[in-house]
Amino acid sequence: MEKTSVPLQPPTYGNLITVLSMDGGGIRGIVPATILSFLESELQKMDGKDARLADYFDVIAGTSTGGLITAMLTSPNEKNRPMFSAKDIKDFYLENGPKIFPQDSGPFAPVTKMMKTVTGPKYDGNYLHKLIREKLGDTRLHQTLTHVVIPTFDIKRLRPTIFSTYQVKNKPSVDALLSDICIATSAAPTYLPAHYFQTEDHSEAVREFNLIDGGVAANNPTLVAISEVTKEISKGNPDFFPIKPMDYGRFLVISLGTGSPKSEQRYNAHEAAKWGIIGWLTSGGSTPLVDVFTQASADMVDLHLAVVFQALHSAKSYLRIQDDTLSGPVSSVDIATKNNMNDLLKVGEGLLKKPVSRVNLDTGIFKLLNQETNEEALKRFAKLLSEEKRLRLARSPHGHARFPSFPTSSTA
């Protein structure tokens, strides 16, 4: 039996709680997909070709396009292994992106694009919805191969709805089809239609959902994922004993952005002062209103976590990878031409070579943290993830009994 088929044992048998998180960003999901492919390849070098990211993370979180990636990484196939490897996700975007975001052409394309944005969603979502249902089938939230957290926003209740596997036991109404959750978290205002569905719990009580993109609540879902874990710790969940609540020093976190426009390409007060509803929805070939709330959400989470991890002298346990230098078509969430998608692949590959950086909220520009590149940081994290998995297996009576020959590292 391949050692990589060993399930990840609970954090109580190890030293860390491992978290992977992906932002929203439409077709720019190609960027984190490229980074995830590199991380998984590093794990495979240490633990075999069948290693998958779901084997190493206690919780994987994603919003919008990140939620779709989360589902692909954690949904079981017929062998109860992840349906997609990380490298498959890049191909998924390249193959399906142009059909999810079909591009208008011709001299009247800009006018057509603006009219679609004003009168309804730019895309009907039919292809995306069909594709998601085909891929995920009847898989429900509780069936994922590791814990997942996927934010959405209920426009009827006017509050976030978090689909978390940690909540399924006490809130069976959230145990929805994973396909419905993915369609909902991807329903970006002005781009894709809102999504309605119902669930029924064991007592036949029906709950209805009226959902849009989780980016409204948490475009960067890292803090939501950590909060879900913290609630479990506070409840005394034995999987986390004896880790103390809010002890961020025990978390190992990788948070992946999808990129943002460079400062010269952003908006300014002189422009925005003249905008009405159409301006806020269509200026600069983009949707400023959506850009503003998603970017603000993502950066505030990054700032909070960076400060907390630094205060706990655990800065090296938190890795945020984001590119704030995008310009032209690659900064868009829906330009899914072949050329632009190939350029997004290059953005992801180039981001691996860049130094680890962190956003400065005073300037809005990312600043270098040290000379370590993102690629080097990911290699370091891959080693820590592999060692943590081995340590838990060595300490766990269940894992050790089932797989007594599984090799352990010196840290065990």
mmCIF file of C-alpha atoms in Angstrom:
data_model
loop_
_atom_site.group_PDB
_atom_site.id
_atom_site.type_symbol
_atom_site.label_atom_id
_atom_site.label_comp_id
_atom_site.label_asym_id
_atom_site.label_seq_id
_atom_site.Cartn_x
_atom_site.Cartn_y
_atom_site.Cartn_z
ATOM 1 C CA MET A 1 0.000 0.000 0.000
ATOM 2 C CA GLU A 2 1.272 3.457 -0.914
ATOM 3 C CA LYS A 3 2.240 5.445 2.140
ATOM 4 C CA THR A 4 0.498 8.513 0.722
ATOM 5 C CA SER A 5 -2.900 6.782 1.123
ATOM 6 C CA VAL A 6 -2.566 7.067 4.900
ATOM 7 C CA PRO A 7 -5.221 9.536 6.123
ATOM 8 C CA LEU A 8 -4.009 12.601 7.965
ATOM 9 C CA GLN A 9 -4.291 11.959 11.679
ATOM 10 C CA PRO A 10 -5.848 14.649 13.955
ATOM 11 C CA PRO A 11 -3.726 17.601 15.126
ATOM 12 C CA THR A 12 -3.760 16.299 18.694
ATOM 13 C CA TYR A 13 -1.079 13.799 17.632
ATOM 14 C CA GLY A 14 1.158 16.471 16.129
ATOM 15 C CA ASN A 15 2.585 19.912 16.711
ATOM 16 C CA LEU A 16 0.652 21.999 14.186
ATOM 17 C CA ILE A 17 -2.737 22.797 12.688
ATOM 18 C CA THR A 18 -2.325 23.071 8.922
ATOM 19 C CA VAL A 19 -4.417 25.478 6.826
ATOM 20 C CA LEU A 20 -4.526 26.128 3.074
ATOM 21 C CA SER A 21 -6.582 29.038 1.736
ATOM 22 C CA MET A 22 -7.331 30.448 -1.728
ATOM 23 C CA ASP A 23 -8.856 33.847 -2.572
ATOM 24 C CA GLY A 24 -11.540 34.540 -5.138
ATOM 25 C CA GLY A 25 -10.680 36.014 -8.522
ATOM 26 C CA GLY A 26 -12.453 34.306 -11.433
ATOM 27 C CA ILE A 27 -10.161 33.200 -14.245
ATOM 28 C CA ARG A 28 -7.201 34.456 -12.171
ATOM 29 C CA GLY A 29 -7.611 31.184 -10.242
ATOM 30 C CA ILE A 30 -4.959 29.997 -12.701
ATOM 31 C CA VAL A 31 -2.389 31.834 -10.551
ATOM 32 C CA PRO A 32 -2.942 29.897 -7.273
ATOM 33 C CA ALA A 33 -3.468 26.710 -9.306
ATOM 34 C CA THR A 34 0.080 27.116 -10.656
ATOM 35 C CA ILE A 35 1.461 27.607 -7.145
ATOM 36 C CA LEU A 36 -0.485 24.618 -5.784
ATOM 37 C CA SER A 37 0.923 22.443 -8.549
ATOM 38 C CA PHE A 38 4.441 23.352 -7.435
ATOM 39 C CA LEU A 39 3.663 22.678 -3.764
ATOM 40 C CA GLU A 40 2.136 19.282 -4.513
ATOM 41 C CA SER A 41 5.103 18.324 -6.684
ATOM 42 C CA GLU A 42 7.431 19.077 -3.753
ATOM 43 C CA LEU A 43 5.363 16.847 -1.465
ATOM 44 C CA GLN A 44 5.488 14.106 -4.078
ATOM 45 C CA LYS A 45 9.284 14.270 -4.132
ATOM 46 C CA MET A 46 9.275 13.404 -0.425
ATOM 47 C CA ASP A 47 6.274 11.102 -0.100
ATOM 48 C CA GLY A 48 5.602 9.530 -3.470
ATOM 49 C CA LYS A 49 3.764 10.338 -6.681
ATOM 50 C CA ASP A 50 0.337 9.698 -5.154
ATOM 51 C CA ALA A 51 0.677 12.452 -2.554
ATOM 52 C CA ARG A 52 -2.147 14.990 -2.712
ATOM 53 C CA LEU A 53 -2.648 18.292 -0.901
ATOM 54 C CA ALA A 54 -5.695 16.956 0.933
ATOM 55 C CA ASP A 55 -3.366 14.471 2.658
ATOM 56 C CA TYR A 56 -1.560 17.267 4.494
ATOM 57 C CA PHE A 57 -3.994 20.028 5.428
ATOM 58 C CA ASP A 58 -6.425 19.889 8.338
ATOM 59 C CA VAL A 59 -8.611 22.418 6.579
ATOM 60 C CA ILE A 60 -8.697 23.807 3.045
ATOM 61 C CA ALA A 61 -10.652 27.019 2.477
ATOM 62 C CA GLY A 62 -11.621 28.885 -0.659
ATOM 63 C CA THR A 63 -13.871 31.688 -1.840
ATOM 64 C CA SER A 64 -15.400 31.950 -5.314
ATOM 65 C CA THR A 65 -12.837 30.486 -7.738
ATOM 66 C CA GLY A 66 -10.883 29.445 -4.621
ATOM 67 C CA GLY A 67 -13.957 27.554 -3.434
ATOM 68 C CA LEU A 68 -14.057 25.667 -6.704
ATOM 69 C CA ILE A 69 -10.365 24.777 -6.305
ATOM 70 C CA THR A 70 -11.093 23.644 -2.732
ATOM 71 C CA ALA A 71 -13.800 21.303 -3.972
ATOM 72 C CA MET A 72 -11.563 19.868 -6.691
ATOM 73 C CA LEU A 73 -8.759 19.181 -4.206
ATOM 74 C CA THR A 74 -11.005 17.489 -1.638
ATOM 75 C CA SER A 75 -13.819 15.731 -3.512
ATOM 76 C CA PRO A 76 -13.413 11.938 -3.492
ATOM 77 C CA ASN A 77 -13.294 9.838 -6.624
ATOM 78 C CA GLU A 78 -14.418 6.202 -6.825
ATOM 79 C CA LYS A 79 -11.244 5.143 -4.967
ATOM 80 C CA ASN A 80 -11.862 7.684 -2.203
ATOM 81 C CA ARG A 81 -8.894 9.747 -3.294
ATOM 82 C CA PRO A 82 -8.938 13.393 -4.474
ATOM 83 C CA MET A 83 -10.764 13.805 -7.780
ATOM 84 C CA PHE A 84 -8.152 16.262 -9.047
ATOM 85 C CA SER A 85 -4.420 16.540 -8.531
ATOM 86 C CA ALA A 86 -3.147 20.109 -8.259
ATOM 87 C CA LYS A 87 -1.630 19.997 -11.744
ATOM 88 C CA ASP A 88 -5.025 18.963 -13.177
ATOM 89 C CA ILE A 89 -6.589 22.214 -11.965
ATOM 90 C CA LYS A 90 -4.526 24.339 -14.353
ATOM 91 C CA ASP A 91 -5.764 22.231 -17.258
ATOM 92 C CA PHE A 92 -9.338 22.554 -15.960
ATOM 93 C CA TYR A 93 -9.123 26.347 -16.219
ATOM 94 C CA LEU A 94 -7.394 26.327 -19.605
ATOM 95 C CA GLU A 95 -9.970 23.952 -21.092
ATOM 96 C CA ASN A 96 -13.135 25.398 -19.570
ATOM 97 C CA GLY A 97 -12.334 29.078 -18.965
ATOM 98 C CA PRO A 98 -13.365 30.278 -22.462
ATOM 99 C CA LYS A 99 -16.722 28.490 -22.118
ATOM 100 C CA ILE A 100 -17.371 29.823 -18.609
ATOM 101 C CA PHE A 101 -16.508 33.379 -19.672
ATOM 102 C CA PRO A 102 -17.308 33.555 -23.423
ATOM 103 C CA GLN A 103 -15.809 36.689 -24.938
ATOM 104 C CA ASP A 104 -17.746 39.124 -27.128
ATOM 105 C CA SER A 105 -15.938 40.213 -30.265
ATOM 106 C CA GLY A 106 -16.405 42.851 -32.910
ATOM 107 C CA PRO A 107 -16.549 46.655 -32.888
ATOM 108 C CA PHE A 108 -19.562 46.794 -30.535
ATOM 109 C CA ALA A 109 -18.137 44.420 -27.919
ATOM 110 C CA PRO A 110 -17.429 47.163 -25.310
ATOM 111 C CA VAL A 111 -20.997 48.481 -25.571
ATOM 112 C CA THR A 112 -22.447 44.971 -25.381
ATOM 113 C CA LYS A 113 -20.309 44.261 -22.328
ATOM 114 C CA MET A 114 -21.499 47.416 -20.574
ATOM 115 C CA MET A 115 -25.166 46.727 -21.357
ATOM 116 C CA LYS A 116 -24.899 43.208 -19.985
ATOM 117 C CA THR A 117 -23.414 44.511 -16.750
ATOM 118 C CA VAL A 118 -26.155 47.125 -16.313
ATOM 119 C CA THR A 119 -29.144 44.964 -17.275
ATOM 120 C CA GLY A 120 -28.114 41.643 -15.715
ATOM 121 C CA PRO A 121 -25.162 39.334 -15.076
ATOM 122 C CA LYS A 122 -22.582 39.350 -17.859
ATOM 123 C CA TYR A 123 -22.692 35.549 -18.069
ATOM 124 C CA ASP A 124 -25.644 33.170 -17.661
ATOM 125 C CA GLY A 125 -23.529 30.591 -15.813
ATOM 126 C CA ASN A 126 -25.175 27.667 -17.617
ATOM 127 C CA TYR A 127 -21.936 26.050 -18.753
ATOM 128 C CA LEU A 128 -20.258 26.504 -15.356
ATOM 129 C CA HIS A 129 -23.247 25.082 -13.467
ATOM 130 C CA LYS A 130 -23.496 22.052 -15.754
ATOM 131 C CA LEU A 131 -19.761 21.428 -15.533
ATOM 132 C CA ILE A 132 -19.699 21.638 -11.728
ATOM 133 C CA ARG A 133 -22.658 19.275 -11.395
ATOM 134 C CA GLU A 134 -21.030 16.777 -13.767
ATOM 135 C CA LYS A 135 -17.718 16.835 -11.913
ATOM 136 C CA LEU A 136 -19.017 16.813 -8.328
ATOM 137 C CA GLY A 137 -22.139 14.708 -8.826
ATOM 138 C CA ASP A 138 -23.958 13.842 -5.605
ATOM 139 C CA THR A 139 -21.003 14.617 -3.314
ATOM 140 C CA ARG A 140 -22.104 16.469 -0.197
ATOM 141 C CA LEU A 141 -20.144 18.716 2.104
ATOM 142 C CA HIS A 142 -19.516 16.039 4.754
ATOM 143 C CA GLN A 143 -17.889 13.725 2.195
ATOM 144 C CA THR A 144 -14.809 15.832 1.490
ATOM 145 C CA LEU A 145 -11.478 14.134 2.188
ATOM 146 C CA THR A 146 -10.379 16.771 4.668
ATOM 147 C CA HIS A 147 -12.185 19.645 6.364
ATOM 148 C CA VAL A 148 -13.248 22.472 4.078
ATOM 149 C CA VAL A 149 -14.542 26.006 4.662
ATOM 150 C CA ILE A 150 -16.296 27.857 1.814
ATOM 151 C CA PRO A 151 -17.869 31.302 2.430
ATOM 152 C CA THR A 152 -20.986 32.559 0.630
ATOM 153 C CA PHE A 153 -23.380 35.442 1.295
ATOM 154 C CA ASP A 154 -27.161 35.063 1.725
ATOM 155 C CA ILE A 155 -28.843 38.103 0.157
ATOM 156 C CA LYS A 156 -32.202 37.281 1.738
ATOM 157 C CA ARG A 157 -30.801 37.113 5.261
ATOM 158 C CA LEU A 158 -28.174 39.778 4.495
ATOM 159 C CA ARG A 159 -25.438 37.886 6.275
ATOM 160 C CA PRO A 160 -22.600 35.483 5.450
ATOM 161 C CA THR A 161 -23.332 31.784 5.190
ATOM 162 C CA ILE A 162 -20.250 29.667 5.835
ATOM 163 C CA PHE A 163 -20.261 26.104 4.561
ATOM 164 C CA SER A 164 -17.945 24.325 6.956
ATOM 165 C CA THR A 165 -17.509 20.605 7.460
ATOM 166 C CA TYR A 166 -16.929 21.390 11.132
ATOM 167 C CA GLN A 167 -20.562 22.547 11.363
ATOM 168 C CA VAL A 168 -22.269 19.629 9.634
ATOM 169 C CA LYS A 169 -22.793 17.559 12.797
ATOM 170 C CA ASN A 170 -24.590 20.332 14.694
ATOM 171 C CA LYS A 171 -26.085 22.063 11.636
ATOM 172 C CA PRO A 172 -27.154 19.327 9.203
ATOM 173 C CA SER A 173 -28.890 21.952 7.063
ATOM 174 C CA VAL A 174 -25.477 23.105 5.762
ATOM 175 C CA ASP A 175 -24.702 19.619 4.424
ATOM 176 C CA ALA A 176 -25.557 20.717 0.903
ATOM 177 C CA LEU A 177 -24.405 19.307 -2.386
ATOM 178 C CA LEU A 178 -20.852 20.477 -2.987
ATOM 179 C CA SER A 179 -21.939 21.520 -6.485
ATOM 180 C CA ASP A 180 -24.555 23.923 -5.067
ATOM 181 C CA ILE A 181 -21.974 25.388 -2.682
ATOM 182 C CA CYS A 182 -19.482 25.954 -5.534
ATOM 183 C CA ILE A 183 -22.086 27.549 -7.799
ATOM 184 C CA ALA A 184 -23.120 29.844 -4.941
ATOM 185 C CA THR A 185 -19.664 30.968 -3.850
ATOM 186 C CA SER A 186 -18.805 31.721 -7.495
ATOM 187 C CA ALA A 187 -21.878 33.897 -8.128
ATOM 188 C CA ALA A 188 -20.001 37.196 -8.276
ATOM 189 C CA PRO A 189 -22.371 40.184 -8.470
ATOM 190 C CA THR A 190 -22.689 41.554 -12.039
ATOM 191 C CA TYR A 191 -20.754 38.556 -13.426
ATOM 192 C CA LEU A 192 -22.790 35.429 -12.618
ATOM 193 C CA PRO A 193 -26.382 34.935 -11.370
ATOM 194 C CA ALA A 194 -27.270 34.424 -7.708
ATOM 195 C CA HIS A 195 -28.011 30.821 -6.763
ATOM 196 C CA TYR A 196 -31.048 29.391 -4.961
ATOM 197 C CA PHE A 197 -31.320 25.905 -3.493
ATOM 198 C CA GLN A 198 -32.793 24.051 -0.535
ATOM 199 C CA THR A 199 -31.558 21.423 1.883
ATOM 200 C CA GLU A 200 -33.487 19.044 4.112
ATOM 201 C CA ASP A 201 -32.182 17.762 7.438
ATOM 202 C CA HIS A 202 -32.899 14.484 9.244
ATOM 203 C CA SER A 203 -36.159 15.838 10.672
ATOM 204 C CA GLU A 204 -37.274 16.832 7.144
ATOM 205 C CA ALA A 205 -36.977 20.515 8.012
ATOM 206 C CA VAL A 206 -36.312 22.503 4.833
ATOM 207 C CA ARG A 207 -33.845 25.367 4.688
ATOM 208 C CA GLU A 208 -33.580 27.663 1.700
ATOM 209 C CA PHE A 209 -30.491 29.490 0.526
ATOM 210 C CA ASN A 210 -30.349 32.645 -1.609
ATOM 211 C CA LEU A 211 -26.644 32.993 -2.210
ATOM 212 C CA ILE A 212 -24.040 35.068 -3.998
ATOM 213 C CA ASP A 213 -20.239 35.112 -4.136
ATOM 214 C CA GLY A 214 -18.471 34.576 -0.836
ATOM 215 C CA GLY A 215 -16.149 37.437 -1.764
ATOM 216 C CA VAL A 216 -18.818 39.799 -0.408
ATOM 217 C CA ALA A 217 -18.016 38.425 3.057
ATOM 218 C CA ALA A 218 -14.491 37.043 2.844
ATOM 219 C CA ASN A 219 -12.628 37.130 -0.453
ATOM 220 C CA ASN A 220 -9.614 35.914 1.528
ATOM 221 C CA PRO A 221 -11.109 33.119 3.680
ATOM 222 C CA THR A 222 -7.998 32.378 5.755
ATOM 223 C CA LEU A 223 -9.319 34.008 8.916
ATOM 224 C CA VAL A 224 -12.702 32.280 8.507
ATOM 225 C CA ALA A 225 -10.932 28.911 8.359
ATOM 226 C CA ILE A 226 -8.879 29.682 11.466
ATOM 227 C CA SER A 227 -12.049 30.832 13.252
ATOM 228 C CA GLU A 228 -13.787 27.538 12.450
ATOM 229 C CA VAL A 229 -10.881 25.627 13.968
ATOM 230 C CA THR A 230 -10.822 27.927 16.998
ATOM 231 C CA LYS A 231 -14.511 27.242 17.650
ATOM 232 C CA GLU A 232 -13.811 23.507 17.658
ATOM 233 C CA ILE A 233 -10.972 24.002 20.122
ATOM 234 C CA SER A 234 -13.228 26.072 22.372
ATOM 235 C CA LYS A 235 -15.843 23.307 22.315
ATOM 236 C CA GLY A 236 -13.260 20.818 23.534
ATOM 237 C CA ASN A 237 -13.044 18.812 20.312
ATOM 238 C CA PRO A 238 -10.545 16.024 21.208
ATOM 239 C CA ASP A 239 -8.976 16.274 17.748
ATOM 240 C CA PHE A 240 -7.291 19.465 18.944
ATOM 241 C CA PHE A 241 -6.427 18.623 22.544
ATOM 242 C CA PRO A 242 -4.254 20.011 24.165
ATOM 243 C CA ILE A 243 -3.901 23.012 21.788
ATOM 244 C CA LYS A 244 -5.099 26.200 23.448
ATOM 245 C CA PRO A 245 -7.747 28.371 21.763
ATOM 246 C CA MET A 246 -6.357 31.314 19.750
ATOM 247 C CA ASP A 247 -2.825 29.940 19.969
ATOM 248 C CA TYR A 248 -1.963 31.036 16.431
ATOM 249 C CA GLY A 249 1.594 29.938 17.047
ATOM 250 C CA ARG A 250 0.459 26.370 16.463
ATOM 251 C CA PHE A 251 -0.982 27.140 13.013
ATOM 252 C CA LEU A 252 0.881 26.554 9.755
ATOM 253 C CA VAL A 253 -0.890 28.667 7.129
ATOM 254 C CA ILE A 254 -0.509 29.047 3.380
ATOM 255 C CA SER A 255 -2.747 31.757 1.923
ATOM 256 C CA LEU A 256 -2.839 32.256 -1.840
ATOM 257 C CA GLY A 257 -4.147 35.344 -3.622
ATOM 258 C CA THR A 258 -5.176 35.567 -7.265
ATOM 259 C CA GLY A 259 -3.410 38.855 -7.969
ATOM 260 C CA SER A 260 -4.493 42.500 -8.047
ATOM 261 C CA PRO A 261 -3.867 45.479 -10.344
ATOM 262 C CA LYS A 262 -0.710 47.528 -9.847
ATOM 263 C CA SER A 263 -1.208 50.930 -8.238
ATOM 264 C CA GLU A 264 -1.009 52.884 -11.516
ATOM 265 C CA GLN A 265 -3.973 50.947 -12.889
ATOM 266 C CA ARG A 266 -6.278 51.452 -9.910
ATOM 267 C CA TYR A 267 -8.935 54.103 -9.458
ATOM 268 C CA ASN A 268 -8.683 57.588 -7.940
ATOM 269 C CA ALA A 269 -10.993 59.991 -6.126
ATOM 270 C CA HIS A 270 -11.158 62.423 -9.068
ATOM 271 C CA GLU A 271 -12.638 59.684 -11.244
ATOM 272 C CA ALA A 272 -14.842 58.123 -8.581
ATOM 273 C CA ALA A 273 -16.319 61.502 -7.561
ATOM 274 C CA LYS A 274 -18.087 61.596 -10.938
ATOM 275 C CA TRP A 275 -19.425 58.042 -10.863
ATOM 276 C CA GLY A 276 -23.036 57.083 -10.508
ATOM 277 C CA ILE A 277 -24.269 53.511 -10.429
ATOM 278 C CA ILE A 278 -23.057 52.842 -13.986
ATOM 279 C CA GLY A 279 -19.608 54.229 -13.205
ATOM 280 C CA TRP A 280 -19.228 52.051 -10.121
ATOM 281 C CA LEU A 281 -20.211 49.035 -12.189
ATOM 282 C CA THR A 282 -18.354 49.569 -15.462
ATOM 283 C CA SER A 283 -15.480 52.080 -15.213
ATOM 284 C CA GLY A 284 -12.080 51.198 -16.603
ATOM 285 C CA GLY A 285 -13.359 48.041 -18.276
ATOM 286 C CA SER A 286 -13.819 46.507 -14.835
ATOM 287 C CA THR A 287 -16.315 46.602 -11.952
ATOM 288 C CA PRO A 288 -14.900 49.003 -9.339
ATOM 289 C CA LEU A 289 -17.525 48.213 -6.705
ATOM 290 C CA VAL A 290 -16.667 44.510 -6.773
ATOM 291 C CA ASP A 291 -12.927 45.196 -6.943
ATOM 292 C CA VAL A 292 -13.089 47.480 -3.906
ATOM 293 C CA PHE A 293 -14.881 45.163 -1.493
ATOM 294 C CA THR A 294 -12.970 42.030 -2.521
ATOM 295 C CA GLN A 295 -9.563 43.706 -2.308
ATOM 296 C CA ALA A 296 -10.357 45.379 1.025
ATOM 297 C CA SER A 297 -11.521 42.065 2.495
ATOM 298 C CA ALA A 298 -8.401 40.211 1.345
ATOM 299 C CA ASP A 299 -5.879 42.794 2.530
ATOM 300 C CA MET A 300 -7.472 43.268 5.970
ATOM 301 C CA VAL A 301 -7.233 39.538 6.622
ATOM 302 C CA ASP A 302 -3.591 39.496 5.516
ATOM 303 C CA LEU A 303 -2.784 42.466 7.751
ATOM 304 C CA HIS A 304 -4.446 40.906 10.791
ATOM 305 C CA LEU A 305 -2.728 37.554 10.414
ATOM 306 C CA ALA A 306 0.670 39.069 9.644
ATOM 307 C CA VAL A 307 0.527 41.155 12.839
ATOM 308 C CA VAL A 308 -0.662 38.258 15.000
ATOM 309 C CA PHE A 309 1.885 35.753 13.704
ATOM 310 C CA GLN A 310 4.682 38.294 14.090
ATOM 311 C CA ALA A 311 3.586 39.120 17.653
ATOM 312 C CA LEU A 312 3.734 35.410 18.487
ATOM 313 C CA HIS A 313 7.218 35.122 16.937
ATOM 314 C CA SER A 314 5.744 32.708 14.391
ATOM 315 C CA ALA A 315 6.068 34.809 11.239
ATOM 316 C CA LYS A 316 7.665 31.907 9.358
ATOM 317 C CA SER A 317 4.533 29.813 9.951
ATOM 318 C CA TYR A 318 2.389 32.157 7.841
ATOM 319 C CA LEU A 319 2.945 32.421 4.095
ATOM 320 C CA ARG A 320 0.881 34.802 1.982
ATOM 321 C CA ILE A 321 1.578 34.696 -1.749
ATOM 322 C CA GLN A 322 0.040 37.516 -3.751
ATOM 323 C CA ASP A 323 0.972 39.626 -6.787
ATOM 324 C CA ASP A 324 -0.029 43.303 -6.771
ATOM 325 C CA THR A 325 1.612 44.179 -10.083
ATOM 326 C CA LEU A 326 -0.963 42.906 -12.573
ATOM 327 C CA SER A 327 -1.801 45.155 -15.504
ATOM 328 C CA GLY A 328 -3.913 44.887 -18.630
ATOM 329 C CA PRO A 329 -6.023 41.792 -19.316
ATOM 330 C CA VAL A 330 -4.354 39.610 -16.627
ATOM 331 C CA SER A 331 -5.826 41.886 -13.947
ATOM 332 C CA SER A 332 -9.354 41.045 -15.112
ATOM 333 C CA VAL A 333 -11.431 38.277 -13.535
ATOM 334 C CA ASP A 334 -13.157 37.222 -16.759
ATOM 335 C CA ILE A 335 -10.914 37.652 -19.811
ATOM 336 C CA ALA A 336 -10.565 33.978 -20.664
ATOM 337 C CA THR A 337 -8.820 34.166 -24.017
ATOM 338 C CA LYS A 338 -6.083 31.651 -24.754
ATOM 339 C CA ASN A 339 -3.413 34.351 -24.721
ATOM 340 C CA ASN A 340 -4.540 35.816 -21.419
ATOM 341 C CA MET A 341 -4.774 32.435 -19.695
ATOM 342 C CA ASN A 342 -1.263 31.598 -20.856
ATOM 343 C CA ASP A 343 -0.135 34.962 -19.483
ATOM 344 C CA LEU A 344 -1.761 34.098 -16.132
ATOM 345 C CA LEU A 345 0.237 30.864 -16.086
ATOM 346 C CA LYS A 346 3.363 32.983 -16.533
ATOM 347 C CA VAL A 347 2.231 35.251 -13.674
ATOM 348 C CA GLY A 348 1.981 32.217 -11.379
ATOM 349 C CA GLU A 349 5.340 30.858 -12.489
ATOM 350 C CA GLY A 350 6.953 34.274 -12.096
ATOM 351 C CA LEU A 351 5.427 34.705 -8.649
ATOM 352 C CA LEU A 352 7.268 31.594 -7.461
ATOM 353 C CA LYS A 353 10.574 33.331 -8.200
ATOM 354 C CA LYS A 354 9.658 36.564 -6.408
ATOM 355 C CA PRO A 355 10.661 37.243 -2.782
ATOM 356 C CA VAL A 356 8.094 36.682 -0.041
ATOM 357 C CA SER A 357 6.181 39.957 0.419
ATOM 358 C CA ARG A 358 3.456 41.481 2.571
ATOM 359 C CA VAL A 359 0.970 44.293 1.893
ATOM 360 C CA ASN A 360 1.606 47.688 3.477
ATOM 361 C CA LEU A 361 -1.817 49.199 4.174
ATOM 362 C CA ASP A 362 -0.393 52.720 4.279
ATOM 363 C CA THR A 363 0.774 52.536 0.685
ATOM 364 C CA GLY A 364 -1.272 49.604 -0.633
ATOM 365 C CA ILE A 365 1.947 48.183 -2.067
ATOM 366 C CA PHE A 366 3.577 44.878 -1.182
ATOM 367 C CA LYS A 367 6.971 45.137 0.501
ATOM 368 C CA LEU A 368 9.690 42.496 0.688
ATOM 369 C CA LEU A 369 9.945 40.570 3.941
ATOM 370 C CA ASN A 370 13.307 38.890 3.353
ATOM 371 C CA GLN A 371 15.410 37.360 0.610
ATOM 372 C CA GLU A 372 13.519 34.047 0.661
ATOM 373 C CA THR A 373 11.574 33.492 -2.563
ATOM 374 C CA ASN A 374 8.042 32.112 -2.602
ATOM 375 C CA GLU A 375 9.432 28.966 -4.201
ATOM 376 C CA GLU A 376 11.942 28.508 -1.373
ATOM 377 C CA ALA A 377 9.244 29.182 1.218
ATOM 378 C CA LEU A 378 6.967 26.577 -0.338
ATOM 379 C CA LYS A 379 9.763 24.005 -0.275
ATOM 380 C CA ARG A 380 10.262 24.768 3.419
ATOM 381 C CA PHE A 381 6.531 24.441 4.088
ATOM 382 C CA ALA A 382 6.371 21.177 2.126
ATOM 383 C CA LYS A 383 9.069 19.726 4.382
ATOM 384 C CA LEU A 384 7.185 20.854 7.487
ATOM 385 C CA LEU A 385 3.926 19.402 6.160
ATOM 386 C CA SER A 386 5.530 16.048 5.405
ATOM 387 C CA GLU A 387 7.211 15.898 8.810
ATOM 388 C CA GLU A 388 3.973 16.826 10.579
ATOM 389 C CA LYS A 389 2.069 14.076 8.776
ATOM 390 C CA ARG A 390 4.720 11.507 9.725
ATOM 391 C CA LEU A 391 4.850 12.701 13.328
ATOM 392 C CA ARG A 392 1.097 12.345 13.743
ATOM 393 C CA LEU A 393 1.166 8.876 12.267
ATOM 394 C CA ALA A 394 3.926 7.791 14.631
ATOM 395 C CA ARG A 395 1.998 9.077 17.657
ATOM 396 C CA SER A 396 -1.470 7.944 16.614
ATOM 397 C CA PRO A 397 -2.537 4.447 17.742
ATOM 398 C CA HIS A 398 -4.945 4.270 14.801
ATOM 399 C CA GLY A 399 -2.441 5.248 12.131
ATOM 400 C CA HIS A 400 0.425 3.241 13.608
ATOM 401 C CA ALA A 401 -1.740 0.149 13.981
ATOM 402 C CA ARG A 402 -2.950 0.302 10.397
ATOM 403 C CA PHE A 403 0.373 1.244 8.813
ATOM 404 C CA PRO A 404 3.160 0.061 11.142
ATOM 405 C CA SER A 405 5.767 0.207 8.367
ATOM 406 C CA PHE A 406 5.121 3.857 7.523
ATOM 407 C CA PRO A 407 8.469 5.653 7.906
ATOM 408 C CA THR A 408 8.778 8.366 10.530
ATOM 409 C CA SER A 409 11.090 11.343 10.583
ATOM 410 C CA SER A 410 13.587 12.166 13.265
ATOM 411 C CA THR A 411 11.091 14.629 14.766
ATOM 412 C CA ALA A 412 8.918 11.701 15.870
#
